[in-house]
XYZ file of C-alpha atoms in Angstrom:
465
model
C 0.000 0.000 0.000
C 1.309 3.443 -0.954
C 1.429 6.187 1.648
C -1.013 8.737 0.220
C -0.692 11.339 2.929
C -0.133 14.879 1.665
C 3.521 14.936 2.735
C 4.250 11.532 1.194
C 2.652 12.407 -2.131
C 4.513 15.718 -2.317
C 7.776 13.905 -1.539
C 7.168 11.749 -4.645
C 6.243 14.771 -6.779
C 9.238 14.825 -9.136
C 9.072 11.092 -9.765
C 5.336 11.251 -10.520
C 5.695 14.221 -12.863
C 8.597 12.617 -14.715
C 6.515 9.518 -15.369
C 3.374 11.446 -16.317
C 4.883 13.967 -18.742
C 7.591 11.888 -20.365
C 10.107 14.714 -19.958
C 13.235 14.897 -17.816
C 13.132 18.467 -16.574
C 16.396 18.191 -14.668
C 18.488 18.114 -17.852
C 17.547 21.742 -18.527
C 18.693 23.037 -15.136
C 21.730 25.313 -14.908
C 24.188 25.025 -12.042
C 22.830 28.258 -10.557
C 19.269 29.574 -10.247
C 18.109 29.321 -13.836
C 17.330 26.812 -16.563
C 17.481 26.555 -20.342
C 14.015 27.800 -21.254
C 14.460 27.771 -25.021
C 16.052 24.345 -24.839
C 13.038 23.072 -22.914
C 10.641 24.526 -25.491
C 12.612 23.050 -28.396
C 12.630 19.639 -26.724
C 8.993 19.109 -27.738
C 10.278 18.338 -31.220
C 7.358 20.160 -32.856
C 7.943 22.851 -35.464
C 5.283 25.492 -36.005
C 4.226 23.730 -39.196
C 3.949 20.415 -37.349
C 1.846 22.047 -34.618
C -0.518 23.400 -37.260
C -0.820 19.923 -38.787
C -1.507 18.336 -35.388
C -4.164 20.915 -34.547
C -5.875 20.444 -37.906
C -6.408 16.778 -36.962
C -8.654 18.031 -34.143
C -10.290 20.764 -36.294
C -8.551 23.374 -34.142
C -7.197 26.630 -35.544
C -7.853 28.886 -38.532
C -10.460 30.639 -36.402
C -12.146 33.801 -37.700
C -10.710 37.267 -37.198
C -13.737 39.498 -36.596
C -13.751 43.287 -36.730
C -16.014 44.829 -34.082
C -17.177 47.838 -36.062
C -19.954 48.885 -33.711
C -17.807 48.673 -30.589
C -15.125 50.633 -32.437
C -17.690 53.332 -33.212
C -18.706 53.460 -29.549
C -15.076 53.697 -28.440
C -14.501 56.606 -30.832
C -17.464 58.460 -29.359
C -15.711 58.237 -25.976
C -12.255 59.096 -27.337
C -10.547 62.400 -28.184
C -10.759 63.559 -31.803
C -8.715 61.368 -34.128
C -8.423 58.580 -31.577
C -10.078 55.177 -31.502
C -8.254 52.225 -33.041
C -10.140 49.538 -34.946
C -11.006 46.651 -32.571
C -10.769 43.012 -33.663
C -11.245 39.686 -31.899
C -9.872 36.254 -32.759
C -12.878 34.001 -32.289
C -11.339 31.006 -30.518
C -14.805 29.948 -29.337
C -15.305 28.551 -32.838
C -12.987 25.653 -31.975
C -14.994 22.417 -31.431
C -14.866 22.583 -27.616
C -15.709 26.310 -27.581
C -12.659 26.812 -25.404
C -9.930 29.327 -26.086
C -7.479 26.786 -24.611
C -8.079 24.287 -27.400
C -4.648 24.797 -28.964
C -2.914 23.897 -25.726
C -5.122 20.892 -25.207
C -4.948 19.133 -28.551
C -1.151 19.368 -28.620
C -0.971 17.700 -25.195
C -3.511 15.041 -26.165
C -1.608 14.285 -29.357
C 1.593 13.885 -27.340
C -0.138 11.606 -24.815
C -1.494 9.411 -27.611
C 1.881 9.364 -29.344
C 3.621 8.182 -26.165
C 1.052 5.446 -25.549
C -0.764 6.793 -22.488
C -4.293 5.454 -21.973
C -5.705 8.652 -20.507
C -5.018 12.165 -19.272
C -5.470 14.071 -16.022
C -5.695 17.840 -15.733
C -6.357 20.404 -13.002
C -8.523 23.283 -14.170
C -11.541 25.350 -13.209
C -13.035 24.292 -16.519
C -12.134 26.167 -19.718
C -9.101 23.992 -20.271
C -10.952 20.958 -18.972
C -13.587 21.358 -21.675
C -10.899 21.370 -24.335
C -9.044 18.391 -22.843
C -12.285 16.395 -22.538
C -13.191 17.188 -26.134
C -9.847 16.176 -27.584
C -9.454 13.120 -25.371
C -12.785 11.895 -26.735
C -11.551 12.473 -30.291
C -8.343 10.561 -29.559
C -10.048 7.700 -27.716
C -8.350 8.485 -24.389
C -9.815 8.512 -20.893
C -10.005 11.908 -19.210
C -10.110 13.039 -15.578
C -10.647 16.719 -14.787
C -9.838 17.832 -11.237
C -11.727 20.976 -10.346
C -11.517 23.287 -7.341
C -15.215 23.892 -7.108
C -16.845 24.464 -3.712
C -16.473 26.298 -0.456
C -16.854 24.398 2.818
C -20.648 24.741 2.612
C -20.660 22.802 -0.666
C -21.577 25.927 -2.640
C -20.008 26.433 -6.063
C -20.062 29.391 -8.427
C -22.392 29.174 -11.451
C -19.498 29.526 -13.876
C -17.525 26.667 -12.311
C -20.597 24.413 -12.182
C -21.261 25.209 -15.838
C -17.705 24.242 -16.716
C -18.098 20.925 -14.878
C -21.260 20.210 -16.856
C -19.392 20.945 -20.087
C -16.532 18.598 -19.166
C -18.915 15.795 -18.209
C -20.950 16.279 -21.380
C -17.742 15.719 -23.349
C -17.070 12.439 -21.561
C -14.692 13.403 -18.762
C -14.807 12.197 -15.186
C -14.872 15.345 -13.034
C -13.386 15.226 -9.539
C -14.659 18.231 -7.593
C -12.830 19.558 -4.540
C -13.366 22.255 -1.974
C -10.986 25.207 -2.089
C -7.674 24.495 -0.388
C -4.208 22.991 -0.830
C -5.355 19.511 -1.858
C -5.749 20.260 -5.584
C -2.130 19.575 -6.534
C -1.751 16.542 -4.288
C -4.998 15.060 -5.654
C -3.738 15.461 -9.222
C -0.445 13.793 -8.284
C -2.240 10.906 -6.606
C -4.493 10.347 -9.628
C -1.538 10.482 -12.009
C 0.270 7.881 -9.927
C -2.750 5.587 -9.556
C -3.839 5.704 -13.191
C -0.521 6.054 -15.012
C -2.175 8.731 -17.163
C -0.500 11.669 -18.930
C -0.298 14.997 -17.094
C -2.095 17.331 -19.500
C -0.896 20.317 -17.524
C -1.516 23.858 -18.686
C 2.164 24.580 -18.143
C 4.115 21.953 -20.089
C 6.100 22.971 -23.198
C 3.613 20.985 -25.311
C 0.711 23.143 -24.147
C 2.446 26.499 -24.491
C 3.917 25.617 -27.884
C 0.376 24.881 -29.029
C -0.630 28.507 -28.443
C 2.151 29.744 -30.725
C -0.038 28.941 -33.727
C -2.554 31.506 -32.455
C -0.058 34.375 -32.458
C 1.276 33.288 -35.838
C -2.263 33.108 -37.260
C -3.116 36.587 -36.006
C -0.122 38.041 -37.848
C -0.810 36.128 -41.060
C -4.534 36.883 -41.132
C -3.937 40.574 -40.472
C -1.389 40.869 -43.233
C -3.674 39.095 -45.676
C -6.803 41.037 -44.751
C -5.638 44.460 -43.533
C -2.299 44.663 -45.310
C -0.237 45.267 -42.174
C 0.492 43.953 -38.689
C -1.765 44.777 -35.733
C -0.382 47.490 -33.497
C -1.476 45.916 -30.209
C -2.525 42.418 -29.153
C -4.327 42.163 -25.801
C -4.211 38.857 -23.923
C -6.262 37.941 -20.866
C -3.626 36.964 -18.304
C -3.908 34.405 -15.512
C -1.301 31.646 -15.365
C 0.556 33.288 -18.237
C 0.432 30.568 -20.885
C -2.112 32.381 -23.009
C 0.104 35.451 -23.304
C 3.379 33.524 -23.542
C 2.319 31.285 -26.418
C 0.640 34.095 -28.355
C 3.667 36.364 -28.030
C 6.031 33.590 -29.132
C 3.877 32.988 -32.200
C 3.849 36.686 -33.047
C 7.644 36.718 -32.823
C 7.940 33.680 -35.082
C 5.897 35.629 -37.630
C 8.245 38.623 -37.186
C 5.268 40.648 -35.980
C 6.195 43.676 -33.859
C 2.788 44.168 -32.242
C 2.866 45.392 -28.660
C 1.678 42.651 -26.277
C -0.506 43.806 -23.382
C -1.740 41.568 -20.582
C -5.129 42.232 -18.988
C -6.574 40.864 -15.740
C -9.663 41.536 -13.655
C -8.735 43.423 -10.498
C -9.496 41.181 -7.513
C -7.040 42.865 -5.159
C -7.742 41.963 -1.545
C -9.353 38.596 -2.232
C -7.362 35.474 -1.428
C -7.914 32.739 -4.002
C -7.435 29.928 -1.461
C -9.678 31.457 1.197
C -12.806 29.450 1.937
C -14.640 32.581 3.057
C -13.599 34.646 0.032
C -13.823 31.932 -2.641
C -17.378 32.839 -3.656
C -16.882 36.568 -3.188
C -15.276 36.806 -6.617
C -17.265 36.697 -9.839
C -14.371 35.625 -12.068
C -12.694 32.236 -11.855
C -9.809 32.996 -14.203
C -8.126 35.951 -15.876
C -7.820 37.849 -12.602
C -4.995 39.299 -10.518
C -5.244 36.447 -8.014
C -3.548 34.287 -10.650
C -2.016 36.876 -12.969
C 0.274 38.603 -10.476
C 1.510 35.547 -8.508
C 2.234 33.578 -11.680
C 4.070 36.535 -13.228
C 6.289 36.914 -10.174
C 6.770 33.188 -9.556
C 5.814 31.134 -12.624
C 7.165 27.866 -11.217
C 4.358 27.686 -8.669
C 2.621 25.453 -11.249
C 2.185 21.665 -11.337
C 5.429 20.993 -13.235
C 9.018 21.691 -12.086
C 9.535 24.460 -14.625
C 6.540 26.198 -16.142
C 6.673 26.948 -19.858
C 4.414 29.944 -19.200
C 6.759 32.884 -18.578
C 4.628 36.004 -19.277
C 7.148 38.522 -17.966
C 9.498 37.576 -20.818
C 6.984 38.923 -23.341
C 4.706 41.469 -21.672
C 5.071 45.080 -22.845
C 2.358 46.378 -20.526
C 0.031 44.920 -17.905
C -3.351 46.469 -17.067
C -6.342 45.619 -14.919
C -10.049 46.203 -15.415
C -12.918 45.956 -12.941
C -15.519 43.207 -12.755
C -18.260 45.695 -13.577
C -16.495 46.811 -16.762
C -16.158 43.221 -17.991
C -19.833 42.505 -17.335
C -20.752 45.701 -19.197
C -18.594 44.826 -22.219
C -20.022 41.293 -22.265
C -23.511 42.766 -22.651
C -22.308 45.374 -25.164
C -20.651 42.710 -27.332
C -23.902 40.754 -27.462
C -26.215 43.701 -28.077
C -23.994 45.663 -30.499
C -22.170 42.892 -32.354
C -24.475 39.876 -31.942
C -21.712 37.852 -30.274
C -22.410 36.191 -26.927
C -19.110 35.180 -25.385
C -17.856 34.120 -21.976
C -16.017 36.311 -19.459
C -12.398 35.276 -20.105
C -11.976 36.910 -23.506
C -14.208 39.795 -22.495
C -11.641 40.723 -19.858
C -9.180 41.524 -22.628
C -11.991 43.129 -24.648
C -12.886 45.508 -21.798
C -9.234 46.559 -21.676
C -9.044 46.848 -25.474
C -12.124 49.113 -25.528
C -10.274 51.643 -23.371
C -6.829 51.113 -24.885
C -8.259 51.741 -28.356
C -9.181 55.246 -27.190
C -5.476 55.974 -26.552
C -4.573 54.963 -30.119
C -5.019 56.665 -33.487
C -7.967 55.798 -35.719
C -5.723 54.193 -38.345
C -4.278 51.747 -35.797
C -5.587 48.276 -34.949
C -5.945 46.404 -31.663
C -6.693 42.675 -31.391
C -8.246 40.672 -28.570
C -6.577 37.312 -29.100
C -9.302 34.973 -27.843
C -12.945 34.381 -27.052
C -14.602 31.535 -25.149
C -17.923 29.738 -25.137
C -20.718 30.840 -22.834
C -23.538 28.867 -21.236
C -26.236 28.899 -18.607
C -23.823 29.301 -15.693
C -21.257 31.473 -17.452
C -23.772 34.118 -18.501
C -23.632 37.449 -16.658
C -27.146 37.097 -15.195
C -26.481 34.013 -13.010
C -23.085 35.420 -12.088
C -24.604 38.684 -10.852
C -27.470 36.875 -9.105
C -24.938 34.686 -7.295
C -22.959 37.774 -6.296
C -26.077 39.328 -4.746
C -26.729 36.140 -2.751
C -23.222 36.455 -1.370
C -23.778 39.989 -0.168
C -22.142 41.846 -3.045
C -23.594 45.292 -3.696
C -24.340 45.752 -7.420
C -25.185 49.104 -8.951
C -24.533 51.449 -11.865
C -21.995 54.195 -11.275
C -18.277 54.816 -11.541
C -16.327 51.520 -11.733
C -13.455 53.238 -9.914
C -15.566 52.874 -6.756
C -15.646 49.059 -7.003
C -14.211 47.108 -4.068
C -13.571 43.414 -4.888
C -15.569 41.171 -2.593
C -17.904 43.991 -1.557
C -19.255 45.628 -4.716
C -19.604 45.325 -8.471
C -20.063 48.692 -10.142
C -21.423 48.610 -13.689
C -20.392 51.701 -15.688
C -23.179 54.286 -15.840
C -21.718 55.302 -19.216
C -19.179 53.550 -21.492
C -16.824 56.497 -21.128
C -16.272 55.372 -17.518
C -14.617 52.126 -18.601
C -10.944 52.421 -17.734
C -7.741 50.458 -17.214
C -5.229 50.652 -14.394
C -1.580 49.948 -15.103
C 0.331 47.455 -12.993
C 3.897 48.619 -12.326
C 5.925 46.097 -14.333
C 9.165 47.162 -12.646
C 7.634 46.171 -9.327
C 6.614 42.822 -10.825
C 10.155 42.353 -12.149
C 11.595 43.097 -8.747
C 9.355 40.488 -7.128
C 10.225 37.926 -9.784
C 13.954 38.466 -9.327
C 13.630 38.275 -5.547
C 11.738 34.965 -5.832
C 14.207 33.544 -8.351
C 17.328 34.540 -6.417
C 16.195 33.556 -2.919
C 19.205 33.450 -0.612
C 21.736 33.094 -3.450
C 22.274 36.786 -4.209
C 25.968 36.673 -3.298
C 26.751 33.627 -5.439
C 25.163 34.595 -8.782
C 27.110 33.793 -11.943
C 27.106 35.529 -15.317
C 24.770 32.804 -16.548
C 22.392 33.623 -13.683
C 22.412 37.318 -14.625
C 21.687 36.515 -18.271
C 18.842 34.270 -17.156
C 17.306 37.058 -15.021
C 17.580 39.485 -17.947
C 15.650 37.092 -20.191
C 13.105 36.249 -17.484
C 12.232 39.890 -16.865
C 12.770 41.233 -20.406
C 15.303 43.668 -18.970
C 18.836 44.807 -19.750
C 21.754 44.023 -17.488
C 21.791 47.482 -15.892
C 18.191 47.162 -14.730
C 18.717 43.667 -13.320
C 21.852 44.771 -11.466
C 20.064 47.794 -10.037
C 17.249 45.583 -8.744
C 19.713 43.099 -7.252
C 21.442 45.941 -5.427
C 18.206 46.771 -3.604
C 17.369 43.249 -2.450
């Protein structure tokens, strides 16, 4: 009998992950604090062309690029004269699963099938789970989705329950947990018991799969508009969405500025039983976006392939009320009903477009499916039941966990910049730990790449630690 206590499972973590991913992470480690990131990414063995071929087997990719002409017109009415960039979205909800994480999923499923695994396990609130369940069914693999779902009263958010229904409808077994530290250990235990593949969000296979999205955006824009987009906005949580898209843009030699966007949930603790249902967004918020930017290796693999700080030119937040407003505006003005994840980036893009010239273009790089539980009405009703005050007014007054303020006028939609230098400082502090006095030149180069900074900036940050 195996010892399945929390401490025993965590002690076997590296062995379990090695067996469930089919990758020896240790061979990429440097002698100091860093690792060979590009070497790890290249170790997948998939070229961009091969990734496109793999994804076509699952009918993933070549999704529509849609210009939001009516939302652009509205943004221009709120903008200074001559301002108001054209707004576009990449409709990733048109993938078979409806999930914007389909590109990550099918690449992982293909790899699992190729290596001879009989099934896959993944930890997700649901968007990724829907994609994994869909593609596992296509590939004839078993699928287990582990979902952090309930508070201690057994109450789950409508969006999370909806995602569970979607996963089950696509043939997955869904293991639902209360909020707490057991998510990772449960995934490890299931991987060990089943011998299934770890279809993690953070493996090189998953992140490489998103590169086709960035590459597609560049190619479609050039074909249709005759130039590159000026800005691409990515909803940011664990960082894989932004990382893969940015890498794809670079492979297409596209110079678009990459901006991350998260819902501001400052003050709410994601692992707090009391606060779990006080938030109305389960992903794409600062509770994931900031911690994973400052410490990406907090994921379920030894080294996460999602490294957003390497690629982020700017990082902004929007309020819950603004995202709900834009969700309704997208449906009523453009006839597109989409889920909250992509609409986080869209809310940011609506405001960012007003800073740009009319002849410029801004792209929201994904959309997601919506459903009975993911719609704004059940989300707002659930918020009221949990004591959240909801009203129209100035979104700047919103206090996460206490109020949701819907903009009284679209001109009140705004973004707040996150200080990227502060994020870089935190990342460097986490990476260095107690080894500041023993850093090598290789370590310094690694920190420069990790934070997208020059040597002078990294050295100045190190001097303050």
